[in-house]
Tab-separated table of N, CA and C in Angstrom:
chain	number	residue	atom	x	y	z
O	965	MET	N	-44.462	-62.573	-20.057
O	965	MET	CA	-43.196	-61.622	-19.773
O	965	MET	C	-43.334	-60.926	-18.845
O	966	ALA	N	-42.596	-60.580	-18.036
O	966	ALA	CA	-43.277	-60.792	-16.919
O	966	ALA	C	-42.509	-58.284	-17.101
O	967	SER	N	-43.247	-57.525	-16.593
O	967	SER	CA	-42.762	-56.146	-17.248
O	967	SER	C	-41.028	-55.480	-16.768
O	968	PRO	N	-40.827	-54.972	-16.430
O	968	PRO	CA	-38.884	-54.554	-15.636
O	968	PRO	C	-39.530	-54.377	-14.654
O	969	LEU	N	-40.146	-53.396	-14.136
O	969	LEU	CA	-40.785	-52.734	-12.963
O	969	LEU	C	-40.995	-53.622	-12.002
O	970	ALA	N	-41.926	-55.250	-12.829
O	970	ALA	CA	-42.178	-56.119	-11.942
O	970	ALA	C	-41.003	-56.909	-11.558
O	971	LYS	N	-39.732	-56.707	-11.948
O	971	LYS	CA	-38.770	-57.205	-11.318
O	971	LYS	C	-38.253	-56.900	-10.166
O	972	GLN	N	-38.209	-55.137	-10.301
O	972	GLN	CA	-37.554	-54.840	-8.665
O	972	GLN	C	-37.859	-55.249	-7.594
O	973	PRO	N	-37.472	-54.604	-6.727
O	973	PRO	CA	-37.424	-55.217	-5.532
O	973	PRO	C	-39.700	-53.743	-4.829
O	974	MET	N	-40.157	-55.020	-4.294
O	974	MET	CA	-41.213	-54.199	-3.670
O	974	MET	C	-41.597	-52.404	-4.005
O	975	LYS	N	-40.582	-52.057	-2.546
O	975	LYS	CA	-39.922	-50.579	-2.140
O	975	LYS	C	-39.733	-49.951	-3.864
O	976	ASP	N	-38.872	-50.116	-4.125
O	976	ASP	CA	-38.683	-49.261	-5.992
O	976	ASP	C	-39.955	-49.513	-6.789
O	977	ARG	N	-40.546	-50.223	-7.068
O	977	ARG	CA	-41.910	-50.316	-8.011
O	977	ARG	C	-43.221	-49.016	-7.404
O	978	ILE	N	-42.821	-49.069	-6.220
O	978	ILE	CA	-44.054	-48.222	-5.456
O	978	ILE	C	-43.343	-46.751	-5.788
O	979	LEU	N	-42.008	-47.224	-6.078
O	979	LEU	CA	-41.487	-45.596	-5.492
O	979	LEU	C	-41.561	-45.427	-6.866
O	980	GLU	N	-41.300	-46.118	-8.356
O	980	GLU	CA	-41.338	-45.450	-9.477
O	980	GLU	C	-42.545	-44.968	-9.912
O	981	THR	N	-43.870	-46.031	-9.808
O	981	THR	CA	-45.104	-45.649	-9.586
O	981	THR	C	-45.592	-44.508	-8.962
O	982	ALA	N	-45.095	-44.070	-8.084
O	982	ALA	CA	-45.505	-43.050	-7.241
O	982	ALA	C	-45.022	-42.109	-8.334
O	983	ASP	N	-43.654	-41.363	-8.254
O	983	ASP	CA	-43.168	-40.196	-9.045
O	983	ASP	C	-43.728	-40.712	-10.682
O	984	ARG	N	-43.557	-41.037	-11.251
O	984	ARG	CA	-45.126	-41.048	-12.617
O	984	ARG	C	-45.715	-40.341	-12.480
O	985	LEU	N	-46.646	-41.184	-11.372
O	985	LEU	CA	-47.884	-40.557	-11.557
O	985	LEU	C	-48.364	-38.926	-10.011
O	986	PHE	N	-46.935	-38.950	-9.497
O	986	PHE	CA	-47.374	-37.511	-9.284
O	986	PHE	C	-46.838	-36.537	-9.816
O	987	TYR	N	-45.571	-37.348	-10.642
O	987	TYR	CA	-45.302	-35.906	-11.801
O	987	TYR	C	-46.210	-35.432	-12.653
O	988	LEU	N	-46.806	-36.703	-13.223
O	988	LEU	CA	-47.784	-36.164	-14.265
O	988	LEU	C	-49.213	-36.515	-13.683
O	989	GLN	N	-49.438	-35.914	-12.330
O	989	GLN	CA	-51.428	-36.193	-12.463
O	989	GLN	C	-50.801	-35.339	-11.372
O	990	GLY	N	-49.789	-35.313	-10.251
O	990	GLY	CA	-49.834	-34.107	-9.133
O	990	GLY	C	-49.970	-34.967	-7.691
O	991	ILE	N	-49.396	-34.631	-7.038
O	991	ILE	CA	-48.904	-35.051	-5.654
O	991	ILE	C	-50.633	-35.172	-5.121
O	992	ARG	N	-51.764	-34.520	-4.773
O	992	ARG	CA	-52.745	-34.224	-4.530
O	992	ARG	C	-53.479	-35.159	-4.943
O	993	ALA	N	-54.090	-35.336	-6.683
O	993	ALA	CA	-54.412	-36.024	-7.438
O	993	ALA	C	-54.659	-37.068	-7.257
O	994	VAL	N	-53.869	-37.720	-7.258
O	994	VAL	CA	-53.363	-39.088	-6.405
O	994	VAL	C	-53.401	-39.761	-5.486
O	995	GLY	N	-54.435	-40.732	-5.014
O	995	GLY	CA	-54.165	-41.366	-3.626
O	995	GLY	C	-53.076	-42.287	-3.787
O	996	VAL	N	-53.394	-43.176	-1.951
O	996	VAL	CA	-52.235	-44.844	-2.456
O	996	VAL	C	-53.407	-45.529	-3.365
O	997	ASP	N	-54.461	-45.378	-2.932
O	997	ASP	CA	-55.369	-46.504	-3.800
O	997	ASP	C	-54.581	-46.076	-5.285
O	998	THR	N	-54.977	-45.407	-5.456
O	998	THR	CA	-54.533	-45.732	-7.556
O	998	THR	C	-52.917	-46.496	-7.651
O	999	ILE	N	-52.094	-45.827	-6.826
O	999	ILE	CA	-51.223	-46.029	-7.342
O	999	ILE	C	-50.993	-47.894	-6.439
O	1000	ALA	N	-51.362	-47.885	-6.149
O	1000	ALA	CA	-51.408	-50.014	-5.607
O	1000	ALA	C	-52.258	-50.240	-6.498
O	1001	ALA	N	-53.519	-49.870	-7.091
O	1001	ALA	CA	-54.285	-49.891	-7.479
O	1001	ALA	C	-53.701	-49.948	-9.423
O	1002	GLU	N	-52.997	-49.709	-9.467
O	1002	GLU	CA	-51.748	-49.908	-10.681
O	1002	GLU	C	-50.476	-50.694	-10.544
O	1003	ILE	N	-50.317	-50.874	-9.663
O	1003	ILE	CA	-48.996	-51.759	-9.358
O	1003	ILE	C	-50.069	-53.174	-9.140
O	1004	GLY	N	-51.520	-53.645	-8.894
O	1004	GLY	CA	-51.445	-54.223	-8.574
O	1004	GLY	C	-51.123	-54.882	-6.868
O	1005	ILE	N	-51.090	-54.304	-6.245
O	1005	ILE	CA	-50.915	-54.863	-4.283
O	1005	ILE	C	-51.567	-54.140	-3.623
O	1006	SER	N	-52.303	-54.018	-2.910
O	1006	SER	CA	-53.019	-54.086	-1.607
O	1006	SER	C	-52.868	-52.806	-0.819
O	1007	LYS	N	-53.363	-51.736	-0.259
O	1007	LYS	CA	-52.891	-50.628	-0.002
O	1007	LYS	C	-52.413	-51.216	1.593
O	1008	ARG	N	-51.956	-52.256	2.121
O	1008	ARG	CA	-51.623	-53.409	3.158
O	1008	ARG	C	-50.399	-53.205	2.643
O	1009	THR	N	-50.147	-53.582	1.303
O	1009	THR	CA	-48.358	-53.452	1.046
O	1009	THR	C	-47.663	-52.759	0.812
O	1010	LEU	N	-48.869	-51.665	0.442
O	1010	LEU	CA	-48.079	-50.501	0.164
O	1010	LEU	C	-47.636	-49.379	1.187
O	1011	TYR	N	-48.778	-49.792	2.767
O	1011	TYR	CA	-48.007	-49.170	3.455
O	1011	TYR	C	-46.768	-49.726	4.939
O	1012	ASN	N	-46.844	-51.404	4.202
O	1012	ASN	CA	-46.091	-51.491	4.718
O	1012	ASN	C	-44.776	-50.877	4.119
O	1013	HIS	N	-43.855	-50.683	3.231
O	1013	HIS	CA	-43.230	-50.239	3.058
O	1013	HIS	C	-43.046	-48.431	2.575
O	1014	PHE	N	-43.417	-47.366	3.235
O	1014	PHE	CA	-44.432	-46.521	3.592
O	1014	PHE	C	-45.105	-46.280	4.105
O	1015	PRO	N	-45.216	-45.560	5.673
O	1015	PRO	CA	-46.263	-46.072	6.673
O	1015	PRO	C	-47.499	-44.633	6.100
O	1016	SER	N	-47.053	-43.364	5.645
O	1016	SER	CA	-47.894	-42.719	5.498
O	1016	SER	C	-48.330	-41.835	3.093
O	1017	LYS	N	-49.181	-41.513	3.066
O	1017	LYS	CA	-48.397	-40.582	1.386
O	1017	LYS	C	-47.710	-39.072	1.718
O	1018	ASP	N	-47.627	-38.963	3.632
O	1018	ASP	CA	-46.764	-37.961	3.131
O	1018	ASP	C	-44.812	-37.896	3.018
O	1019	ALA	N	-45.238	-40.110	3.478
O	1019	ALA	CA	-43.722	-40.778	3.651
O	1019	ALA	C	-43.516	-40.690	2.041
O	1020	LEU	N	-44.341	-41.354	1.195
O	1020	LEU	CA	-43.878	-41.765	0.126
O	1020	LEU	C	-43.877	-40.658	-0.915
O	1021	ILE	N	-44.689	-39.438	-0.471
O	1021	ILE	CA	-44.053	-37.856	-0.940
O	1021	ILE	C	-42.800	-37.511	-0.575
O	1022	ALA	N	-42.027	-37.191	0.566
O	1022	ALA	CA	-40.804	-37.169	1.324
O	1022	ALA	C	-40.070	-38.070	0.469
O	1023	ALA	N	-40.071	-39.505	0.222
O	1023	ALA	CA	-39.611	-40.235	-0.391
O	1023	ALA	C	-39.076	-40.254	-2.107
O	1024	TYR	N	-40.236	-39.495	-2.548
O	1024	TYR	CA	-40.808	-38.971	-4.382
O	1024	TYR	C	-39.759	-38.149	-4.404
O	1025	LEU	N	-39.455	-36.883	-3.510
O	1025	LEU	CA	-38.714	-36.134	-3.337
O	1025	LEU	C	-37.522	-36.343	-3.967
O	1026	ALA	N	-36.806	-37.208	-2.514
O	1026	ALA	CA	-35.476	-37.067	-2.016
O	1026	ALA	C	-34.613	-38.192	-3.692
O	1027	ARG	N	-36.189	-38.988	-3.770
O	1027	ARG	CA	-35.606	-39.376	-5.556
O	1027	ARG	C	-34.899	-38.821	-7.106
O	1028	ARG	N	-35.844	-37.728	-6.352
O	1028	ARG	CA	-35.408	-36.239	-7.847
O	1028	ARG	C	-34.057	-35.809	-7.304
O	1029	PHE	N	-33.862	-36.068	-5.596
O	1029	PHE	CA	-33.057	-34.546	-5.922
O	1029	PHE	C	-31.767	-35.145	-5.583
O	1030	VAL	N	-31.530	-34.531	-6.265
O	1030	VAL	CA	-30.377	-35.456	-7.613
O	1030	VAL	C	-29.172	-34.591	-6.984
O	1031	GLN	N	-27.536	-34.357	-6.314
O	1031	GLN	CA	-26.759	-33.729	-6.090
O	1031	GLN	C	-26.470	-33.506	-7.450
O	1032	PRO	N	-26.231	-32.151	-8.095
O	1032	PRO	CA	-25.047	-32.062	-8.916
O	1032	PRO	C	-23.814	-32.160	-8.506
O	1033	ARG	N	-22.992	-32.774	-9.950
O	1033	ARG	CA	-21.992	-33.588	-9.363
O	1033	ARG	C	-20.742	-31.808	-9.511
O	1034	PRO	N	-19.670	-32.203	-8.409
O	1034	PRO	CA	-18.794	-30.662	-8.747
O	1034	PRO	C	-18.243	-30.884	-10.234
O	1035	SER	N	-17.880	-29.511	-10.701
O	1035	SER	CA	-18.228	-29.651	-12.398
O	1035	SER	C	-15.950	-28.125	-11.821
O	1036	ASP	N	-14.843	-29.093	-12.860
O	1036	ASP	CA	-14.275	-27.954	-13.261
O	1036	ASP	C	-14.005	-26.734	-13.785
O	1037	LYS	N	-15.621	-26.954	-14.289
O	1037	LYS	CA	-15.673	-26.352	-16.178
O	1037	LYS	C	-15.703	-25.001	-14.980
O	1038	PRO	N	-15.397	-23.828	-16.056
O	1038	PRO	CA	-15.743	-22.468	-15.407
O	1038	PRO	C	-17.733	-21.966	-15.563
O	1039	PRO	N	-17.353	-21.173	-14.211
O	1039	PRO	CA	-18.934	-21.123	-14.122
O	1039	PRO	C	-19.915	-20.276	-15.395
O	1040	VAL	N	-19.405	-20.325	-16.580
O	1040	VAL	CA	-19.787	-19.642	-17.463
O	1040	VAL	C	-20.983	-21.066	-18.018
O	1041	GLU	N	-19.323	-21.648	-18.167
O	1041	GLU	CA	-20.200	-23.654	-19.279
O	1041	GLU	C	-20.553	-24.058	-18.373
O	1042	GLN	N	-20.755	-24.246	-16.893
O	1042	GLN	CA	-21.249	-24.656	-15.729
O	1042	GLN	C	-23.288	-24.719	-16.566
O	1043	ILE	N	-23.344	-22.310	-16.485
O	1043	ILE	CA	-24.359	-22.078	-16.738
O	1043	ILE	C	-25.204	-22.587	-18.326
O	1044	LEU	N	-24.280	-22.468	-19.262
O	1044	LEU	CA	-24.704	-22.578	-20.360
O	1044	LEU	C	-25.304	-24.395	-20.311
O	1045	SER	N	-24.549	-25.611	-19.002
O	1045	SER	CA	-24.869	-27.062	-19.409
O	1045	SER	C	-25.864	-26.985	-18.628
O	1046	THR	N	-25.467	-25.804	-18.263
O	1046	THR	CA	-27.351	-26.090	-16.972
O	1046	THR	C	-28.472	-25.443	-18.096
O	1047	PHE	N	-28.530	-24.497	-18.693
O	1047	PHE	CA	-29.866	-24.252	-19.639
O	1047	PHE	C	-29.409	-25.409	-21.008
O	1048	ASP	N	-28.563	-26.602	-21.763
O	1048	ASP	CA	-28.244	-27.380	-22.190
O	1048	ASP	C	-29.392	-28.295	-22.095
O	1049	SER	N	-29.112	-28.932	-20.970
O	1049	SER	CA	-29.950	-30.087	-19.868
O	1049	SER	C	-31.890	-29.070	-19.885
O	1050	LEU	N	-31.821	-27.631	-19.533
O	1050	LEU	CA	-33.214	-27.768	-19.363
O	1050	LEU	C	-33.781	-27.347	-20.949
O	1051	GLU	N	-33.123	-27.230	-22.179
O	1051	GLU	CA	-33.615	-27.451	-23.692
O	1051	GLU	C	-33.781	-28.468	-23.881
O	1052	ARG	N	-33.216	-29.788	-23.329
O	1052	ARG	CA	-33.927	-31.108	-23.731
O	1052	ARG	C	-35.337	-31.390	-23.055
O	1053	ARG	N	-34.818	-30.770	-21.032
O	1053	ARG	CA	-35.980	-31.365	-20.734
O	1053	ARG	C	-37.612	-30.712	-21.348
O	1054	PHE	N	-37.310	-29.609	-21.723
O	1054	PHE	CA	-38.843	-28.836	-22.632
O	1054	PHE	C	-39.036	-29.168	-23.936
O	1055	ALA	N	-38.518	-29.391	-24.338
O	1055	ALA	CA	-38.354	-30.729	-25.904
O	1055	ALA	C	-39.852	-31.418	-24.695
O	1056	SER	N	-39.510	-32.332	-24.264
O	1056	SER	CA	-39.656	-33.498	-23.374
O	1056	SER	C	-41.607	-33.131	-23.465
O	1057	LYS	N	-41.802	-34.897	-24.139
O	1057	LYS	CA	-43.325	-34.451	-23.965
O	1057	LYS	C	-44.658	-34.158	-22.832
O	1058	ASP	N	-43.476	-34.961	-22.045
O	1058	ASP	CA	-44.214	-35.371	-21.064
O	1058	ASP	C	-43.612	-34.136	-19.255
O	1059	PHE	N	-42.966	-33.243	-20.046
O	1059	PHE	CA	-42.702	-32.354	-19.461
O	1059	PHE	C	-43.129	-31.675	-18.930
O	1060	ARG	N	-43.574	-31.499	-16.889
O	1060	ARG	CA	-44.858	-30.875	-16.350
O	1060	ARG	C	-43.978	-30.305	-15.195
O	1061	GLY	N	-42.704	-28.783	-15.771
O	1061	GLY	CA	-42.270	-28.688	-14.869
O	1061	GLY	C	-41.271	-29.220	-14.192
O	1062	CYS	N	-40.864	-28.011	-12.924
O	1062	CYS	CA	-40.176	-28.335	-11.910
O	1062	CYS	C	-41.136	-29.565	-11.034
O	1063	PRO	N	-40.363	-30.264	-10.509
O	1063	PRO	CA	-41.174	-31.245	-9.626
O	1063	PRO	C	-41.558	-30.223	-8.038
O	1064	PHE	N	-40.358	-29.824	-7.842
O	1064	PHE	CA	-40.455	-29.661	-6.544
O	1064	PHE	C	-40.697	-28.270	-5.985
O	1065	VAL	N	-40.766	-26.988	-7.126
O	1065	VAL	CA	-42.209	-26.450	-7.238
O	1065	VAL	C	-43.225	-26.948	-6.893
O	1066	ASN	N	-43.498	-27.707	-8.891
O	1066	ASN	CA	-44.889	-28.804	-8.147
O	1066	ASN	C	-45.475	-29.152	-6.692
O	1067	ALA	N	-44.853	-29.214	-6.817
O	1067	ALA	CA	-45.341	-29.838	-5.097
O	1067	ALA	C	-44.856	-28.838	-3.918
O	1068	VAL	N	-44.472	-28.014	-4.248
O	1068	VAL	CA	-45.241	-26.958	-3.026
O	1068	VAL	C	-46.103	-25.798	-3.760
O	1069	ALA	N	-46.327	-25.058	-5.031
O	1069	ALA	CA	-47.182	-25.267	-5.403
O	1069	ALA	C	-48.739	-25.765	-5.648
O	1070	GLU	N	-48.812	-26.707	-4.912
O	1070	GLU	CA	-49.927	-27.588	-4.299
O	1070	GLU	C	-49.775	-28.172	-2.983
O	1071	LEU	N	-49.448	-28.411	-2.072
O	1071	LEU	CA	-49.071	-28.865	-1.077
O	1071	LEU	C	-48.523	-27.528	-0.026
O	1072	GLY	N	-48.146	-26.065	-0.656
O	1072	GLY	CA	-47.988	-24.921	0.071
O	1072	GLY	C	-46.800	-24.576	1.198
O	1073	THR	N	-47.512	-24.518	2.505
O	1073	THR	CA	-46.365	-23.682	3.585
O	1073	THR	C	-47.638	-24.889	4.180
O	1074	GLU	N	-48.716	-25.923	4.222
O	1074	GLU	CA	-48.812	-27.048	4.360
O	1074	GLU	C	-47.615	-27.828	5.337
O	1075	ASP	N	-47.028	-28.392	4.837
O	1075	ASP	CA	-46.022	-29.289	4.584
O	1075	ASP	C	-44.756	-28.714	4.665
O	1076	LYS	N	-44.157	-28.394	5.976
O	1076	LYS	CA	-42.676	-28.333	6.015
O	1076	LYS	C	-41.224	-28.307	4.880
O	1077	SER	N	-41.697	-30.109	5.334
O	1077	SER	CA	-40.843	-30.878	5.034
O	1077	SER	C	-40.674	-30.690	3.254
O	1078	VAL	N	-41.542	-30.051	2.709
O	1078	VAL	CA	-42.093	-30.392	1.052
O	1078	VAL	C	-40.710	-29.523	0.981
O	1079	LYS	N	-41.389	-27.735	1.566
O	1079	LYS	CA	-40.600	-26.667	1.258
O	1079	LYS	C	-39.344	-26.460	1.973
O	1080	LYS	N	-38.710	-26.978	2.713
O	1080	LYS	CA	-37.618	-27.581	3.040
O	1080	LYS	C	-36.735	-27.825	1.960
O	1081	THR	N	-36.963	-29.604	1.682
O	1081	THR	CA	-36.762	-29.912	0.680
O	1081	THR	C	-36.551	-28.953	-1.007
O	1082	ALA	N	-37.947	-28.758	-1.068
O	1082	ALA	CA	-37.637	-27.482	-2.445
O	1082	ALA	C	-36.223	-26.266	-2.727
O	1083	ILE	N	-36.733	-25.818	-1.355
O	1083	ILE	CA	-35.668	-24.654	-1.321
O	1083	ILE	C	-34.109	-25.269	-1.517
O	1084	ALA	N	-33.815	-26.249	-0.705
O	1084	ALA	CA	-32.379	-27.258	-1.143
O	1084	ALA	C	-32.111	-27.411	-1.800
O	1085	PHE	N	-33.078	-28.148	-2.675
O	1085	PHE	CA	-32.688	-28.590	-4.094
O	1085	PHE	C	-31.961	-27.400	-5.385
O	1086	LYS	N	-33.585	-25.997	-4.408
O	1086	LYS	CA	-32.744	-25.062	-5.407
O	1086	LYS	C	-31.681	-24.143	-5.313
O	1087	GLU	N	-30.939	-24.422	-3.257
O	1087	GLU	CA	-30.104	-23.959	-3.229
O	1087	GLU	C	-28.872	-24.397	-3.995
O	1088	SER	N	-28.992	-25.707	-4.266
O	1088	SER	CA	-27.784	-26.505	-4.403
O	1088	SER	C	-27.712	-26.475	-6.599
O	1089	ARG	N	-28.499	-25.905	-6.754
O	1089	ARG	CA	-28.077	-25.834	-8.380
O	1089	ARG	C	-27.924	-24.397	-8.685
O	1090	ARG	N	-28.066	-23.208	-7.415
O	1090	ARG	CA	-26.580	-22.464	-7.406
O	1090	ARG	C	-25.331	-22.274	-8.267
O	1091	VAL	N	-24.915	-22.383	-9.022
O	1091	VAL	CA	-23.456	-22.084	-9.254
O	1091	VAL	C	-22.986	-20.874	-8.810
């Protein structure tokens, strides 16, 4: 029986695998060859969907960048809701911190798009 991942379009499979590996092992620690091998595809197939590792990193961060829904709750309730959400994430055995902070910590200022995305993400979370 095929895994649920095997039924997804290839681009989605690549991105989901990259997301998991980048988050759990680190962006620098995971090469495109590792991602391709994990899925069972060639690097050429991966590069047909993402022309570079930088493009894959950008897609990974874009996937993680979910805009918060507008809320009509009072600001205090919004803040408390944020802490409830963080508490659930922190309790997860797979929690490895904020993917945006991790990306900036790994890639520093050498990748301006990563830094820009991380700043935009943090600013979007302000109440």
